[in-house]
């Protein structure tokens, strides 16, 4: 039992640190773009924990700026895709009939594009930049929420209290918002938690491929990409951003697992 | 059975049509004038018109779609803007590499996941179980575009065991396959564990033990045998992640498959090739999924009867 709670504490701390640095990092007086020629490729030391990159920029400052990039992209993408997906899913299940049939088919079609392939193609075609990344990942991301919201709504649609609300003349919008949505929230929140982890990876992945955040803005993905060119002389350039990325993703996934365990217990 | 197959084929057909439509419209999502984007701003007007005509962009959209579909039925995907070669020919060169990589990664994943998941299930809550599930957690959290470079750093640059990149012989496939297969191994070992745990509670396991079967036979024959079916379906679905991940993995290791081709084509603004790659990868995925679905229905009558 102690083992469980310590991993929860660990992941919450990493997540808090990530959010904190993303939200308040700009107060730290960072200089992620400042070039110090004499420091090029300097390895980590007591004064500069993560060393300097190929242009002589402080890696720790760039890590913090990168945290901000990944945080904002993932929050936006998950927010947008969960709202869009949930609305579409609930409507499909509630209305049923041909509308449901069409929506299910559309969901199937989007699921036919493996992994982040569609996001890669979209980002490649729309061109790089933070807005296009958010668009590309939302286009891919809404599907999971829609499928989940639809399945959940279908399973509770015929419960007595919802039929009672309808019979009492409650408007459909009110029924959906006040009676259906709260009941299907728990699995959607878990999906959103895992969604954050996968968007953090996807953003870094697109940036790694050169399709995402453009230099000089720092992203963990571009930092890894730049680092691969200097791996033999300066491995810290690859290791530092990768560790940051893994820590955040691991912590978010662990939190998601814990949430899922907790909510499953309640259901049974 | 025939009814089940027809329903599956029908929905595969709908999905295929949808994928084709989306891929067709990708070209129309290019901001501004696609011809200008592909040729650059300095292109001569005559060249632009020639390309516009070649891609059929001077036709109405509906007519373009018709031509696209009819070309597709003849396996004609057009020409690459960069190398001027037939895209179908390029794809046939690249596809074997991607399949080879995907299958090797799949084998890696299965070889790691089955023993790991089985051990964790048998010794539930033990140290083995906890470390195996810790590995699984780590495996899904390490992105392949970091794992790849780190493997190169350790095994190619420091130890010199494997080549850094390329596709020369067997040793060059090890690192890319490990990179691609780790996440799948992680997901799969969790799945094997829970599937075996579920089966271990069944009555027939108790019966097998009661009639004096050795524990190993009970586990390998009765538990694993019955747990394999649900694992196979999920394996089909996970193959999608594998194909998608191949795009990044191939780019890291300069593995000359269709994933690397996709990224090259995006960088060269060779959009017909991008379209073709996305189409082929997705349709492969649809095909594999439909086949797993059918196999599942064939192996387990409960599935097809519930339709």
XYZ file of C-alpha atoms in Angstrom, chain A residues 41-242:
202
model
C 27.988 22.221 -26.084
C 29.208 22.634 -22.490
C 28.162 19.554 -20.488
C 26.093 19.814 -17.293
C 27.837 21.334 -14.307
C 27.061 22.605 -10.820
C 26.165 26.056 -12.148
C 24.197 24.931 -15.160
C 22.492 21.628 -14.302
C 21.644 20.619 -17.844
C 24.491 22.205 -19.776
C 24.328 24.223 -22.983
C 23.219 23.335 -26.508
C 24.887 23.630 -29.910
C 24.248 27.386 -30.057
C 25.350 27.997 -26.469
C 21.825 28.389 -25.102
C 20.993 27.282 -21.589
C 19.241 23.908 -21.756
C 17.474 24.332 -18.414
C 15.890 27.600 -19.601
C 14.844 25.908 -22.819
C 13.420 22.947 -20.893
C 11.183 25.295 -18.916
C 10.051 27.101 -22.065
C 9.449 23.688 -23.636
C 7.281 22.754 -20.655
C 5.113 25.754 -21.439
C 4.784 24.714 -25.099
C 3.797 21.135 -24.292
C 1.432 22.235 -21.522
C -0.479 24.726 -23.630
C -0.697 22.526 -26.701
C -1.946 19.547 -24.686
C -4.464 21.546 -22.644
C -5.896 23.200 -25.762
C -6.062 20.004 -27.772
C -7.665 17.976 -24.986
C -10.093 20.778 -24.146
C -11.189 21.256 -27.761
C -11.361 17.595 -28.673
C -13.167 16.578 -25.479
C -15.816 19.263 -25.958
C -16.343 18.534 -29.656
C -16.166 14.769 -29.200
C -18.488 14.669 -26.196
C -21.142 16.814 -27.875
C -21.063 14.696 -31.031
C -21.083 11.437 -29.068
C -23.981 12.415 -26.813
C -26.061 13.696 -29.729
C -25.437 10.517 -31.727
C -26.535 8.273 -28.868
C -29.480 10.459 -27.872
C -30.945 10.958 -31.335
C -30.146 7.468 -32.611
C -31.416 6.445 -36.059
C -29.644 7.540 -39.222
C -27.743 10.359 -37.512
C -26.157 7.862 -35.134
C -25.397 5.539 -38.029
C -23.605 8.289 -39.933
C -21.635 9.478 -36.910
C -20.528 5.946 -36.062
C -19.307 5.500 -39.637
C -17.403 8.799 -39.504
C -15.788 7.735 -36.224
C -14.785 4.406 -37.816
C -13.242 6.228 -40.763
C -11.150 8.480 -38.541
C -10.019 5.486 -36.509
C -8.778 3.864 -39.717
C -5.820 6.246 -39.833
C -3.200 4.545 -37.690
C -1.640 6.441 -34.787
C -0.636 9.991 -35.488
C -0.365 9.433 -39.242
C -3.291 11.734 -40.038
C -1.892 14.393 -37.714
C 1.486 14.103 -39.448
C -0.132 14.492 -42.871
C -2.318 17.395 -41.712
C 0.548 19.197 -40.000
C 2.672 18.623 -43.094
C 0.012 20.070 -45.358
C -1.193 22.948 -43.173
C 2.388 23.947 -42.490
C 4.242 24.197 -39.184
C 3.241 26.363 -36.237
C 1.550 26.010 -32.891
C -1.992 26.712 -34.185
C -1.747 24.140 -36.947
C -0.478 21.534 -34.483
C -3.480 22.186 -32.267
C -5.817 21.871 -35.263
C -4.153 18.688 -36.545
C -4.191 16.974 -33.150
C -7.783 18.016 -32.425
C -8.952 16.608 -35.760
C -7.429 13.300 -34.656
C -8.340 13.567 -30.975
C -12.101 14.173 -30.901
C -12.847 10.654 -32.121
C -11.931 8.878 -28.895
C -14.138 11.179 -26.831
C -17.028 10.848 -29.267
C -16.904 7.067 -29.174
C -16.722 6.982 -25.401
C -19.456 9.580 -24.851
C -21.717 7.738 -27.271
C -21.241 4.367 -25.601
C -21.747 5.841 -22.136
C -24.866 7.774 -23.145
C -26.351 4.684 -24.758
C -25.869 2.734 -21.553
C -27.736 5.239 -19.358
C -30.210 6.693 -21.835
C -33.088 4.530 -20.692
C -32.639 4.922 -16.952
C -35.739 5.930 -15.023
C -34.606 9.309 -13.789
C -33.763 10.437 -17.300
C -37.086 9.245 -18.648
C -38.781 10.912 -15.705
C -37.059 14.190 -16.499
C -38.206 13.889 -20.102
C -41.742 13.011 -19.026
C -41.860 16.062 -16.792
C -41.238 18.180 -19.841
C -37.585 19.083 -19.266
C -35.997 20.395 -22.453
C -33.607 18.020 -24.185
C -30.712 20.406 -23.696
C -31.357 20.569 -19.970
C -31.742 16.798 -19.694
C -28.461 16.230 -21.497
C -26.570 18.840 -19.505
C -28.043 18.187 -16.057
C -28.865 14.487 -16.109
C -26.784 12.739 -18.766
C -23.474 14.613 -18.748
C -22.741 14.306 -15.007
C -23.264 10.547 -15.173
C -20.837 10.009 -18.028
C -18.215 12.461 -16.752
C -15.977 9.978 -14.892
C -14.790 7.897 -17.871
C -14.436 11.060 -19.948
C -12.143 12.591 -17.321
C -9.986 9.465 -17.378
C -9.879 9.557 -21.175
C -8.861 13.227 -20.971
C -6.042 12.395 -18.544
C -4.578 9.791 -20.895
C -5.283 12.241 -23.712
C -2.950 14.787 -22.120
C -0.145 12.216 -22.064
C -0.623 11.234 -25.684
C -0.852 14.843 -26.878
C 2.384 15.715 -25.055
C 4.055 12.863 -26.966
C 2.344 13.793 -30.234
C 3.357 17.459 -30.026
C 6.961 16.534 -29.303
C 6.823 13.927 -32.064
C 5.567 16.383 -34.681
C 8.157 18.928 -33.556
C 10.821 16.204 -33.714
C 9.854 15.593 -37.352
C 10.134 19.330 -38.023
C 6.378 19.667 -38.532
C 5.527 21.342 -35.265
C 6.934 24.165 -33.210
C 9.449 26.140 -35.227
C 12.780 27.457 -33.962
C 13.753 29.453 -32.035
C 10.707 28.612 -29.841
C 11.694 25.767 -27.555
C 9.853 22.445 -27.692
C 11.104 19.211 -26.147
C 10.654 17.544 -29.531
C 12.816 20.047 -31.424
C 15.400 19.906 -28.631
C 15.689 16.121 -29.070
C 15.876 16.587 -32.830
C 18.687 19.155 -32.548
C 20.459 16.973 -30.014
C 20.619 13.908 -32.272
C 23.176 15.725 -34.440
C 25.603 16.087 -31.530
C 24.989 12.816 -29.743
C 28.587 11.682 -29.572
C 29.995 14.975 -28.265
C 27.053 16.252 -26.237
C 24.643 13.455 -25.264
C 23.097 15.730 -22.614
C 21.333 17.600 -25.426
C 19.215 14.517 -26.161
C 19.007 13.088 -22.667
C 17.690 16.154 -20.816
C 14.588 16.950 -22.915
C 13.788 13.252 -23.303
